[in-house]
Amino acid sequence: MNFISLPPTGLHSKWPLGGPTAVALCVMSMLLKMPPGSGTACPPKCRCEEMLFYCDSQGLQRVPNNIARGSIGLSLRHNSFVELQNDQFASFGQLVWLYLDHNQISVVQEDSFQGLFKLKELILSYNKIVRLPNTTFSQLINLQNLDVSFNQITSLQPEQFHSLRKLQTMHLRSNSLRTIPIRVFWDCRSLEFLDISNNRLRSLARNGFAGLIKLKELHLEHNQLTKINFAHFPRLISLQTLFLQWNKISVLLCGMEWTWDTLEKLDVTGNEIRTIEPMVFFTTPNLKILLLDSNKLTTVDAQIVNAWKSLTHIGLSANMWACNKSICALASWLSNFQGRWENSIVCASPEHTQGEDILDAVHGFQICRNLSAATTQITTGYTDATQQLEATEYVTKLTSIGSSTEDTENPTTETTTAAAATAEDIPEFDNTLFTHRIITGTMALLFSFFLIILVVYISRKCCPPTLRRIRHCSMMQHRRQMRQARQPMADLSTQVPYNEYEPTHDEGALVIINGYGQCKCQQLPYKECEV
């Protein structure tokens, strides 16, 4: 008789069995020892890879019944889910990721994700969710990525994200949020990325971001914020990038003294900024990228540009820059800026400077008489003592001249007035004008030299036979003069007179005058001379 051992179930550990019955019980024992779902078939129209199930675009309204309970990943994208019921995923305790995006979900029950303690990624984007219960995510203690973007959520509950201590990224963009509750992110101590863009936020609470001690990137663009106070961000001690573009911000200010050492990039493009307090940039001493394009700035205070010491990239285009005396501080800083800006910075007023680059307008219209001196004053806070002494001496001389020629009726008052008027009109040394003169003179000299070379080159190329004949004629004349000088002066009768050849009018004549006399030669049609 055969005995077979069975798992301890409260029965005897050995049964006397024989024949086919023993074989059947052996098979049953093996099935009991197999891991859950190891013999489960893949649901119809789904794609299965070991313990990963992809049941996308099947028009499903509930989870298929024959999905293994031990599955690790479940994708139900692009289906027709309308509601997530309580304990709907309770039997999938091994799930690591769950994708439910692109459905028609409008209702999420409070315990919909009950039992998903191992879940690390939950995607609920592109649905119609209006409200999330307060404890929806309370049991997702290992969740690292949460995406509820592109829904219709109007508000967040005070304890909406409590217990999500391992969460690293959160996407809330493209909803209808109007406010951020105080301390709503208090438990999100590991969060590094937060996107609340494309909502309807009008203001930020002072403690709205409390607890986000590891946050590095914050997106608040495309909202309806009208004022940004940097006093709302002192809890973000690790933040490096802040996006605030395309809101309705008109003022940037800082209501408290503190130092934001970690912030490196600030983007406020496409707002309505007219005023910026210098304290904003005193608070951010390590700022490297500042984008202020497409705002309504007309000028920038000298204290602000003095605080832009660490910038490597700046955007100031598409503003309403007034190119008058108030622009000198910005122009001085730009002329010494070693970083880069992508778009041109042009004047919006006055009318005669519209469309001109700021630096071109400052130099061309002499808006800032001594740009280098202004730059030194901004960066160092003092002026050169030598320049002050020379200016004082110049004013003294002009004052003495003016006082000697004026009427004596009221000398003290008139002398003081003349000195004040003269002090305002002191001519200043313009390095740019001096440089332009040097360049102009050099170019004129080079042009003259090349012109002479060109004339010589053309002459040699166009008339080489004529030049050779001219040289030959000159040499013959010189030799003749030398022979005549050697003959005795007394024997004049024996000399054969020299008959000059007179060319006809048709032949033409080329007359050459040199240092020894006159030589006439005939110019033939092929431009050669016969002597």
mmCIF file of C-alpha atoms in Angstrom, residues 4-223:
data_model
loop_
_atom_site.group_PDB
_atom_site.id
_atom_site.type_symbol
_atom_site.label_atom_id
_atom_site.label_comp_id
_atom_site.label_asym_id
_atom_site.label_seq_id
_atom_site.Cartn_x
_atom_site.Cartn_y
_atom_site.Cartn_z
ATOM 1 C CA ILE A 4 1.412 10.154 0.238
ATOM 2 C CA SER A 5 2.360 13.199 2.276
ATOM 3 C CA LEU A 6 0.086 16.252 2.148
ATOM 4 C CA PRO A 7 0.603 19.758 3.477
ATOM 5 C CA PRO A 8 -0.510 20.138 7.083
ATOM 6 C CA THR A 9 -4.194 21.146 6.935
ATOM 7 C CA GLY A 10 -5.517 19.695 10.096
ATOM 8 C CA LEU A 11 -5.820 16.190 8.515
ATOM 9 C CA HIS A 12 -3.569 13.210 8.939
ATOM 10 C CA SER A 13 -0.189 13.714 7.315
ATOM 11 C CA LYS A 14 -0.271 10.282 5.620
ATOM 12 C CA TRP A 15 -3.067 8.476 3.787
ATOM 13 C CA PRO A 16 -2.992 4.973 2.499
ATOM 14 C CA LEU A 17 -3.709 5.376 -1.169
ATOM 15 C CA GLY A 18 -3.027 3.512 -4.326
ATOM 16 C CA GLY A 19 -3.529 3.607 -8.037
ATOM 17 C CA PRO A 20 -4.684 6.681 -9.956
ATOM 18 C CA THR A 21 -5.963 8.410 -6.860
ATOM 19 C CA ALA A 22 -2.437 8.848 -5.562
ATOM 20 C CA VAL A 23 -1.322 10.474 -8.827
ATOM 21 C CA ALA A 24 -4.235 12.910 -8.784
ATOM 22 C CA LEU A 25 -3.485 13.998 -5.269
ATOM 23 C CA CYS A 26 0.176 14.500 -6.150
ATOM 24 C CA VAL A 27 -0.786 16.863 -8.966
ATOM 25 C CA MET A 28 -3.111 18.750 -6.636
ATOM 26 C CA SER A 29 -0.332 19.143 -4.082
ATOM 27 C CA MET A 30 1.992 20.608 -6.737
ATOM 28 C CA LEU A 31 -0.637 23.122 -7.811
ATOM 29 C CA LEU A 32 -1.083 24.265 -4.232
ATOM 30 C CA LYS A 33 2.652 24.956 -3.954
ATOM 31 C CA MET A 34 2.800 27.003 -7.195
ATOM 32 C CA PRO A 35 2.934 30.846 -6.910
ATOM 33 C CA PRO A 36 -0.318 32.724 -7.504
ATOM 34 C CA GLY A 37 -1.233 33.314 -11.112
ATOM 35 C CA SER A 38 1.531 31.115 -12.518
ATOM 36 C CA GLY A 39 -0.902 29.132 -14.540
ATOM 37 C CA THR A 40 -3.287 31.944 -15.490
ATOM 38 C CA ALA A 41 -3.848 32.600 -19.177
ATOM 39 C CA CYS A 42 -3.585 36.083 -20.715
ATOM 40 C CA PRO A 43 -6.999 37.841 -20.950
ATOM 41 C CA PRO A 44 -8.443 38.139 -24.459
ATOM 42 C CA LYS A 45 -7.179 41.092 -26.517
ATOM 43 C CA CYS A 46 -4.535 41.902 -23.889
ATOM 44 C CA ARG A 47 -0.781 41.778 -24.209
ATOM 45 C CA CYS A 48 1.015 39.952 -21.438
ATOM 46 C CA GLU A 49 4.706 39.841 -20.580
ATOM 47 C CA GLU A 50 5.265 37.550 -17.592
ATOM 48 C CA MET A 51 3.477 39.451 -14.777
ATOM 49 C CA LEU A 52 2.855 42.619 -16.791
ATOM 50 C CA PHE A 53 -0.603 43.052 -18.365
ATOM 51 C CA TYR A 54 -1.441 45.602 -21.076
ATOM 52 C CA CYS A 55 -5.183 45.821 -21.749
ATOM 53 C CA ASP A 56 -5.299 49.149 -23.594
ATOM 54 C CA SER A 57 -7.946 50.459 -26.009
ATOM 55 C CA GLN A 58 -10.443 47.619 -25.436
ATOM 56 C CA GLY A 59 -13.482 49.670 -24.342
ATOM 57 C CA LEU A 60 -13.282 48.118 -20.850
ATOM 58 C CA GLN A 61 -15.422 49.453 -18.000
ATOM 59 C CA ARG A 62 -13.986 47.204 -15.284
ATOM 60 C CA VAL A 63 -10.870 45.158 -14.625
ATOM 61 C CA PRO A 64 -10.879 41.784 -16.492
ATOM 62 C CA ASN A 65 -11.574 38.842 -14.180
ATOM 63 C CA ASN A 66 -8.793 36.545 -15.325
ATOM 64 C CA ILE A 67 -5.847 38.896 -14.636
ATOM 65 C CA ALA A 68 -3.373 37.272 -12.276
ATOM 66 C CA ARG A 69 -3.621 38.521 -8.709
ATOM 67 C CA GLY A 70 0.152 38.597 -8.441
ATOM 68 C CA SER A 71 0.637 40.912 -11.405
ATOM 69 C CA ILE A 72 3.261 43.634 -11.067
ATOM 70 C CA GLY A 73 2.099 46.055 -13.738
ATOM 71 C CA LEU A 74 -1.386 46.774 -15.107
ATOM 72 C CA SER A 75 -2.158 49.157 -17.968
ATOM 73 C CA LEU A 76 -5.816 50.047 -18.655
ATOM 74 C CA ARG A 77 -5.259 53.091 -20.845
ATOM 75 C CA HIS A 78 -7.705 54.371 -23.466
ATOM 76 C CA ASN A 79 -10.704 52.454 -22.146
ATOM 77 C CA SER A 80 -14.176 53.458 -20.927
ATOM 78 C CA PHE A 81 -13.857 53.459 -17.141
ATOM 79 C CA VAL A 82 -16.321 55.909 -15.612
ATOM 80 C CA GLU A 83 -15.966 55.239 -11.890
ATOM 81 C CA LEU A 84 -13.341 53.719 -9.611
ATOM 82 C CA GLN A 85 -15.135 51.827 -6.850
ATOM 83 C CA ASN A 86 -14.005 50.936 -3.350
ATOM 84 C CA ASP A 87 -11.549 48.033 -3.142
ATOM 85 C CA GLN A 88 -11.548 47.703 -6.918
ATOM 86 C CA PHE A 89 -7.832 46.879 -6.898
ATOM 87 C CA ALA A 90 -7.609 45.330 -3.416
ATOM 88 C CA SER A 91 -6.764 41.886 -4.796
ATOM 89 C CA PHE A 92 -3.753 43.250 -6.734
ATOM 90 C CA GLY A 93 -1.498 43.792 -3.756
ATOM 91 C CA GLN A 94 1.685 43.162 -5.768
ATOM 92 C CA LEU A 95 1.120 45.996 -8.263
ATOM 93 C CA VAL A 96 4.072 48.336 -8.760
ATOM 94 C CA TRP A 97 2.540 50.521 -11.462
ATOM 95 C CA LEU A 98 -1.043 51.216 -12.531
ATOM 96 C CA TYR A 99 -2.008 53.227 -15.640
ATOM 97 C CA LEU A 100 -5.596 54.524 -15.895
ATOM 98 C CA ASP A 101 -5.103 57.570 -18.126
ATOM 99 C CA HIS A 102 -7.282 58.484 -21.120
ATOM 100 C CA ASN A 103 -10.521 57.090 -19.710
ATOM 101 C CA GLN A 104 -13.821 58.730 -18.769
ATOM 102 C CA ILE A 105 -13.327 58.562 -15.001
ATOM 103 C CA SER A 106 -15.318 61.244 -13.169
ATOM 104 C CA VAL A 107 -15.794 59.612 -9.748
ATOM 105 C CA VAL A 108 -13.059 58.168 -7.523
ATOM 106 C CA GLN A 109 -14.255 56.501 -4.321
ATOM 107 C CA GLU A 110 -12.342 57.045 -1.093
ATOM 108 C CA ASP A 111 -10.955 53.490 -0.895
ATOM 109 C CA SER A 112 -10.434 52.855 -4.596
ATOM 110 C CA PHE A 113 -6.732 52.119 -4.091
ATOM 111 C CA GLN A 114 -7.095 50.177 -0.878
ATOM 112 C CA GLY A 115 -4.350 47.594 -0.359
ATOM 113 C CA LEU A 116 -1.875 48.858 -2.993
ATOM 114 C CA PHE A 117 0.953 49.236 -0.511
ATOM 115 C CA LYS A 118 3.670 48.417 -3.095
ATOM 116 C CA LEU A 119 2.426 50.801 -5.788
ATOM 117 C CA LYS A 120 5.145 53.230 -6.985
ATOM 118 C CA GLU A 121 3.522 54.838 -10.026
ATOM 119 C CA LEU A 122 -0.116 55.885 -10.512
ATOM 120 C CA ILE A 123 -1.281 57.631 -13.698
ATOM 121 C CA LEU A 124 -4.788 59.171 -13.717
ATOM 122 C CA SER A 125 -4.281 61.893 -16.325
ATOM 123 C CA TYR A 126 -6.695 62.794 -19.138
ATOM 124 C CA ASN A 127 -9.902 61.915 -17.310
ATOM 125 C CA LYS A 128 -12.850 63.922 -15.999
ATOM 126 C CA ILE A 129 -12.116 63.838 -12.296
ATOM 127 C CA VAL A 130 -13.629 66.822 -10.472
ATOM 128 C CA ARG A 131 -12.936 65.909 -6.865
ATOM 129 C CA LEU A 132 -10.593 63.565 -5.019
ATOM 130 C CA PRO A 133 -11.594 62.414 -1.513
ATOM 131 C CA ASN A 134 -9.338 63.412 1.347
ATOM 132 C CA THR A 135 -7.847 59.933 1.901
ATOM 133 C CA THR A 136 -7.676 58.738 -1.696
ATOM 134 C CA PHE A 137 -3.917 58.139 -1.592
ATOM 135 C CA SER A 138 -3.515 57.488 2.124
ATOM 136 C CA GLN A 139 -2.416 53.839 1.722
ATOM 137 C CA LEU A 140 0.006 54.421 -1.161
ATOM 138 C CA ILE A 141 2.951 54.751 1.192
ATOM 139 C CA ASN A 142 5.533 53.746 -1.462
ATOM 140 C CA LEU A 143 4.193 55.927 -4.270
ATOM 141 C CA GLN A 144 6.932 57.820 -6.140
ATOM 142 C CA ASN A 145 5.154 59.240 -9.206
ATOM 143 C CA LEU A 146 1.606 60.636 -9.220
ATOM 144 C CA ASP A 147 0.006 62.141 -12.320
ATOM 145 C CA VAL A 148 -3.521 63.619 -12.162
ATOM 146 C CA SER A 149 -2.967 66.260 -14.852
ATOM 147 C CA PHE A 150 -5.537 67.181 -17.519
ATOM 148 C CA ASN A 151 -8.573 66.645 -15.324
ATOM 149 C CA GLN A 152 -11.181 69.041 -13.910
ATOM 150 C CA ILE A 153 -10.107 69.131 -10.263
ATOM 151 C CA THR A 154 -11.296 72.382 -8.669
ATOM 152 C CA SER A 155 -9.756 72.055 -5.204
ATOM 153 C CA LEU A 156 -7.374 70.016 -3.074
ATOM 154 C CA GLN A 157 -8.333 68.620 0.325
ATOM 155 C CA PRO A 158 -6.198 69.614 3.354
ATOM 156 C CA GLU A 159 -4.843 66.059 3.777
ATOM 157 C CA GLN A 160 -4.892 65.107 0.126
ATOM 158 C CA PHE A 161 -1.250 64.005 -0.012
ATOM 159 C CA HIS A 162 -0.598 62.940 3.563
ATOM 160 C CA SER A 163 1.468 59.762 3.998
ATOM 161 C CA LEU A 164 3.130 60.209 0.558
ATOM 162 C CA ARG A 165 6.576 60.540 2.099
ATOM 163 C CA LYS A 166 8.361 58.791 -0.796
ATOM 164 C CA LEU A 167 6.683 60.761 -3.577
ATOM 165 C CA GLN A 168 9.252 62.318 -5.953
ATOM 166 C CA THR A 169 7.218 63.762 -8.850
ATOM 167 C CA MET A 170 3.692 65.164 -8.883
ATOM 168 C CA HIS A 171 1.775 66.437 -11.928
ATOM 169 C CA LEU A 172 -1.276 68.630 -11.286
ATOM 170 C CA ARG A 173 -1.188 70.691 -14.466
ATOM 171 C CA SER A 174 -4.216 71.593 -16.598
ATOM 172 C CA ASN A 175 -6.882 71.386 -13.910
ATOM 173 C CA SER A 176 -9.110 74.085 -12.422
ATOM 174 C CA LEU A 177 -7.353 74.725 -9.118
ATOM 175 C CA ARG A 178 -7.924 78.190 -7.661
ATOM 176 C CA THR A 179 -5.997 77.928 -4.389
ATOM 177 C CA ILE A 180 -3.367 75.793 -2.704
ATOM 178 C CA PRO A 181 -4.364 74.814 0.860
ATOM 179 C CA ILE A 182 -1.939 75.559 3.654
ATOM 180 C CA ARG A 183 0.462 72.687 4.386
ATOM 181 C CA VAL A 184 -1.178 70.438 1.777
ATOM 182 C CA PHE A 185 2.304 69.142 0.816
ATOM 183 C CA TRP A 186 3.516 68.793 4.390
ATOM 184 C CA ASP A 187 4.229 65.043 4.146
ATOM 185 C CA CYS A 188 5.838 65.188 0.710
ATOM 186 C CA ARG A 189 9.347 65.434 2.121
ATOM 187 C CA SER A 190 10.955 63.635 -0.860
ATOM 188 C CA LEU A 191 9.178 65.570 -3.627
ATOM 189 C CA GLU A 192 11.627 66.997 -6.193
ATOM 190 C CA PHE A 193 9.314 67.999 -9.071
ATOM 191 C CA LEU A 194 5.942 69.759 -8.778
ATOM 192 C CA ASP A 195 3.875 70.973 -11.740
ATOM 193 C CA ILE A 196 0.787 73.114 -11.004
ATOM 194 C CA SER A 197 0.803 74.966 -14.330
ATOM 195 C CA ASN A 198 -2.253 75.733 -16.469
ATOM 196 C CA ASN A 199 -4.624 76.177 -13.554
ATOM 197 C CA ARG A 200 -6.552 79.173 -12.205
ATOM 198 C CA LEU A 201 -4.406 80.165 -9.257
ATOM 199 C CA ARG A 202 -4.802 83.834 -8.334
ATOM 200 C CA SER A 203 -2.591 83.966 -5.253
ATOM 201 C CA LEU A 204 -0.181 81.862 -3.207
ATOM 202 C CA ALA A 205 -0.522 81.159 0.507
ATOM 203 C CA ARG A 206 2.450 81.895 2.737
ATOM 204 C CA ASN A 207 2.726 78.250 3.891
ATOM 205 C CA GLY A 208 1.345 76.662 0.753
ATOM 206 C CA PHE A 209 4.658 74.962 -0.022
ATOM 207 C CA ALA A 210 5.640 74.053 3.531
ATOM 208 C CA GLY A 211 7.300 70.663 3.791
ATOM 209 C CA LEU A 212 8.850 70.626 0.309
ATOM 210 C CA ILE A 213 12.389 70.679 1.586
ATOM 211 C CA LYS A 214 13.789 68.685 -1.379
ATOM 212 C CA LEU A 215 11.837 70.351 -4.186
ATOM 213 C CA LYS A 216 14.133 71.380 -7.058
ATOM 214 C CA GLU A 217 11.726 72.410 -9.829
ATOM 215 C CA LEU A 218 8.401 74.242 -9.451
ATOM 216 C CA HIS A 219 6.047 75.045 -12.338
ATOM 217 C CA LEU A 220 3.447 77.795 -11.817
ATOM 218 C CA GLU A 221 3.219 79.070 -15.393
ATOM 219 C CA HIS A 222 -0.062 79.793 -17.214
ATOM 220 C CA ASN A 223 -2.065 80.730 -14.126
#
